Amino acid sequence: MDLSNIDTILFDLGGVLIDWNPRYVFRQIYDTEEEVEHFLAHICTPEWNEQQDAGRSLAEATTSLILQYPAYADPIRAYYSRWSEMLGGPIEGTVALLDQLKREERYQLYALTNWSAETFPIAQERYAFLQWFAGILVSGVEKMKKPQPEIYHLALERFGLVADRTLFVDDSLRNVEGARAVGIPAYHFQGPAALREVLGY
């Protein structure tokens, strides 16, 4: 991957720098892995969660889903009442690389994340390294989400970035392809060691 033109790295957060997984909670609620996977595939689905990333309130999301699935009321409530327990901690290898990038000042560092506006402050309080970014664009605040073209354009405009001089890093191939579609070079993150190699560290 040719990075000779790159002066900025735009990071995703969840799955790249922060380990987030709802299974950490629902493995405590259900007895079997099959029950956990059924609940996350059919009740509190990724698609449902993404609506909160796009700006829907947690209260509205919870209430509407309980009306739809009243037998699952308690575990549905647990999704956001116990949301902080879904944070497994920092992905140390990527955080160490971010620290090195910050100290060397070779790139401008920004973040673009799909995250609920209501839960993001929990992460900000927990992870000091989020202060290392020159700016973070949070989907839930903007009421749009990756891979919609508008959110990439907004990040470029807000932070004064040039698309072809910005490398976007995300663990979601869909989001990587969304960035490429608007002219931003993008790397599909599959672990800190591989990213370090791509960046020449």
Short mmCIF file of C-alpha atoms in Angstrom, two decimals:
data_model
loop_
_atom_site.label_atom_id
_atom_site.label_comp_id
_atom_site.label_asym_id
_atom_site.label_seq_id
_atom_site.Cartn_x
_atom_site.Cartn_y
_atom_site.Cartn_z
CA MET A 1 0.00 0.00 0.00
CA ASP A 2 1.51 3.31 -1.12
CA LEU A 3 1.38 5.82 1.73
CA SER A 4 3.81 8.35 0.25
CA ASN A 5 1.01 10.88 -0.24
CA ILE A 6 -0.65 10.33 3.18
CA ASP A 7 -0.41 12.99 5.89
CA THR A 8 -3.45 12.03 8.02
CA ILE A 9 -4.80 8.81 9.54
CA LEU A 10 -8.51 8.65 10.32
CA PHE A 11 -9.19 5.82 12.78
CA ASP A 12 -12.30 3.87 13.56
CA LEU A 13 -12.51 3.13 17.31
CA GLY A 14 -14.56 0.03 18.13
CA GLY A 15 -12.73 -3.08 16.97
CA VAL A 16 -9.58 -1.10 16.16
CA LEU A 17 -8.64 0.66 19.39
CA ILE A 18 -11.42 -0.46 21.76
CA ASP A 19 -12.66 -4.00 22.34
CA TRP A 20 -16.46 -3.79 22.43
CA ASN A 21 -18.62 -6.91 22.46
CA PRO A 22 -22.21 -7.34 23.76
CA ARG A 23 -21.44 -11.00 24.41
CA TYR A 24 -19.55 -9.96 27.54
CA VAL A 25 -22.94 -9.10 29.08
CA PHE A 26 -25.21 -11.73 27.56
CA ARG A 27 -22.93 -14.62 28.45
CA GLN A 28 -23.77 -13.68 32.05
CA ILE A 29 -27.51 -13.62 31.31
CA TYR A 30 -27.87 -16.78 29.23
CA ASP A 31 -26.63 -20.28 30.01
CA THR A 32 -25.54 -21.29 26.52
CA GLU A 33 -23.69 -19.72 23.63
CA GLU A 34 -26.60 -20.68 21.37
CA GLU A 35 -28.99 -18.54 23.45
CA VAL A 36 -26.58 -15.61 23.36
CA GLU A 37 -26.17 -15.82 19.59
CA HIS A 38 -29.91 -16.18 19.03
CA PHE A 39 -30.63 -13.09 21.11
CA LEU A 40 -28.01 -10.99 19.31
CA ALA A 41 -29.04 -12.26 15.87
CA HIS A 42 -32.81 -11.93 16.29
CA ILE A 43 -33.65 -9.51 19.13
CA CYS A 44 -30.93 -6.91 19.89
CA THR A 45 -29.49 -7.17 16.39
CA PRO A 46 -26.55 -5.23 14.95
CA GLU A 47 -29.04 -3.42 12.70
CA TRP A 48 -31.06 -2.33 15.75
CA ASN A 49 -27.93 -1.12 17.54
CA GLU A 50 -26.83 0.81 14.46
CA GLN A 51 -29.97 2.92 14.65
CA GLN A 52 -28.69 4.29 17.96
CA ASP A 53 -25.32 4.91 16.28
CA ALA A 54 -27.30 7.01 13.80
CA GLY A 55 -28.88 9.14 16.52
CA ARG A 56 -31.95 7.32 17.86
CA SER A 57 -32.25 7.63 21.64
CA LEU A 58 -31.52 4.62 23.83
CA ALA A 59 -34.88 5.05 25.58
CA GLU A 60 -36.83 4.97 22.32
CA ALA A 61 -34.82 2.00 21.05
CA THR A 62 -35.40 0.02 24.22
CA THR A 63 -39.11 0.80 24.53
CA SER A 64 -39.92 0.01 20.89
CA LEU A 65 -38.05 -3.31 21.01
CA ILE A 66 -39.76 -4.38 24.24
CA LEU A 67 -43.14 -3.68 22.61
CA GLN A 68 -42.07 -5.92 19.76
CA TYR A 69 -40.59 -8.68 21.97
CA PRO A 70 -42.18 -8.40 25.45
CA ALA A 71 -40.91 -11.85 26.50
CA TYR A 72 -37.36 -10.48 26.20
CA ALA A 73 -37.99 -7.28 28.16
CA ASP A 74 -35.32 -7.84 30.82
CA PRO A 75 -32.42 -8.75 28.52
CA ILE A 76 -33.40 -5.93 26.15
CA ARG A 77 -33.18 -3.47 29.06
CA ALA A 78 -29.81 -4.95 29.99
CA TYR A 79 -28.37 -4.02 26.60
CA TYR A 80 -28.00 -0.37 27.52
CA SER A 81 -28.32 -0.47 31.31
CA ARG A 82 -25.24 -2.72 31.35
CA TRP A 83 -23.61 -1.28 28.24
CA SER A 84 -20.39 -0.28 30.02
CA GLU A 85 -19.75 -3.99 30.71
CA MET A 86 -19.55 -4.56 26.95
CA LEU A 87 -16.30 -2.59 26.88
CA GLY A 88 -13.57 -5.19 27.14
CA GLY A 89 -10.73 -2.71 27.31
CA PRO A 90 -8.25 -1.13 24.91
CA ILE A 91 -6.73 -3.10 22.03
CA GLU A 92 -3.26 -2.62 23.43
CA GLY A 93 -1.26 -3.20 20.24
CA THR A 94 -3.13 -0.51 18.34
CA VAL A 95 -2.99 1.91 21.28
CA ALA A 96 0.78 1.44 21.45
CA LEU A 97 1.03 2.18 17.72
CA LEU A 98 -1.20 5.25 18.13
CA ASP A 99 1.07 6.48 20.92
CA GLN A 100 4.09 6.10 18.65
CA LEU A 101 2.35 7.93 15.81
CA LYS A 102 1.36 10.73 18.18
CA ARG A 103 4.90 11.16 19.51
CA GLU A 104 6.51 11.14 16.07
CA GLU A 105 4.01 13.69 14.69
CA ARG A 106 4.37 12.19 11.22
CA TYR A 107 0.61 12.12 10.66
CA GLN A 108 -2.38 14.12 11.80
CA LEU A 109 -4.58 11.80 13.86
CA TYR A 110 -8.40 11.89 13.81
CA ALA A 111 -11.19 9.41 14.52
CA LEU A 112 -14.50 8.63 12.81
CA THR A 113 -16.71 6.26 14.78
CA ASN A 114 -20.17 4.74 14.62
CA TRP A 115 -21.20 5.22 18.24
CA SER A 116 -24.26 6.34 20.17
CA ALA A 117 -24.05 9.92 21.39
CA GLU A 118 -25.33 8.72 24.78
CA THR A 119 -22.75 5.98 25.36
CA PHE A 120 -19.68 7.64 23.84
CA PRO A 121 -19.00 9.78 26.95
CA ILE A 122 -18.47 6.52 28.90
CA ALA A 123 -15.64 5.61 26.54
CA GLN A 124 -14.20 9.13 26.67
CA GLU A 125 -14.03 8.93 30.44
CA ARG A 126 -12.52 5.44 30.44
CA TYR A 127 -9.87 5.72 27.72
CA ALA A 128 -7.34 8.53 28.07
CA PHE A 129 -5.91 7.82 24.61
CA LEU A 130 -9.05 9.28 23.02
CA GLN A 131 -7.59 12.67 23.98
CA TRP A 132 -4.69 12.05 21.59
CA PHE A 133 -6.83 12.72 18.54
CA ALA A 134 -7.00 16.19 17.04
CA GLY A 135 -10.72 15.54 16.59
CA ILE A 136 -13.32 12.77 16.79
CA LEU A 137 -16.51 12.65 14.73
CA VAL A 138 -19.22 10.56 16.44
CA SER A 139 -22.03 9.25 14.25
CA GLY A 140 -24.72 9.46 16.93
CA VAL A 141 -24.00 13.15 17.48
CA GLU A 142 -24.21 13.87 13.75
CA LYS A 143 -27.24 11.59 13.17
CA MET A 144 -25.59 9.82 10.26
CA LYS A 145 -23.34 6.78 10.17
CA LYS A 146 -20.77 4.89 8.15
CA PRO A 147 -20.89 3.77 5.37
CA GLN A 148 -23.13 6.67 4.27
CA PRO A 149 -21.09 8.96 1.99
CA GLU A 150 -22.26 12.02 3.91
CA ILE A 151 -20.37 11.13 7.08
CA TYR A 152 -17.04 10.76 5.28
CA HIS A 153 -17.56 14.09 3.53
CA LEU A 154 -18.45 15.67 6.87
CA ALA A 155 -15.25 14.34 8.48
CA LEU A 156 -13.14 15.76 5.66
CA GLU A 157 -14.89 19.12 5.84
CA ARG A 158 -14.94 19.41 9.62
CA PHE A 159 -11.28 18.54 10.09
CA GLY A 160 -10.02 20.25 6.94
CA LEU A 161 -8.67 17.04 5.41
CA VAL A 162 -7.85 16.19 1.81
CA ALA A 163 -9.42 12.88 0.77
CA ASP A 164 -6.48 11.39 -1.13
CA ARG A 165 -4.03 12.40 1.61
CA THR A 166 -6.05 10.67 4.35
CA LEU A 167 -5.82 6.97 5.24
CA PHE A 168 -8.99 5.57 6.82
CA VAL A 169 -8.62 2.51 9.08
CA ASP A 170 -11.68 0.41 10.00
CA ASP A 171 -12.35 -3.21 10.94
CA SER A 172 -15.60 -3.23 8.91
CA LEU A 173 -15.07 -3.96 5.23
CA ARG A 174 -18.38 -2.24 4.47
CA ASN A 175 -17.08 0.98 6.05
CA VAL A 176 -13.73 0.64 4.27
CA GLU A 177 -15.53 0.34 0.95
CA GLY A 178 -17.68 3.35 1.86
CA ALA A 179 -14.57 5.46 2.36
CA ARG A 180 -13.01 4.28 -0.89
CA ALA A 181 -16.23 5.16 -2.73
CA VAL A 182 -15.74 8.83 -1.81
CA GLY A 183 -12.05 8.85 -2.72
CA ILE A 184 -10.46 8.17 0.67
CA PRO A 185 -7.73 5.49 0.68
CA ALA A 186 -8.77 2.91 3.26
CA TYR A 187 -7.26 -0.08 5.04
CA HIS A 188 -9.29 -3.02 6.34
CA PHE A 189 -7.96 -3.50 9.89
CA GLN A 190 -7.34 -7.11 10.89
CA GLY A 191 -5.03 -6.61 13.85
CA PRO A 192 -2.40 -4.22 15.19
CA ALA A 193 0.60 -6.16 13.88
CA ALA A 194 -0.63 -6.03 10.29
CA LEU A 195 -1.43 -2.31 10.57
CA ARG A 196 2.02 -1.64 12.00
CA GLU A 197 3.54 -3.41 9.02
CA VAL A 198 1.45 -1.42 6.52
CA LEU A 199 2.52 1.85 8.16
CA GLY A 200 6.17 0.78 8.24
CA TYR A 201 6.45 0.53 12.03
#
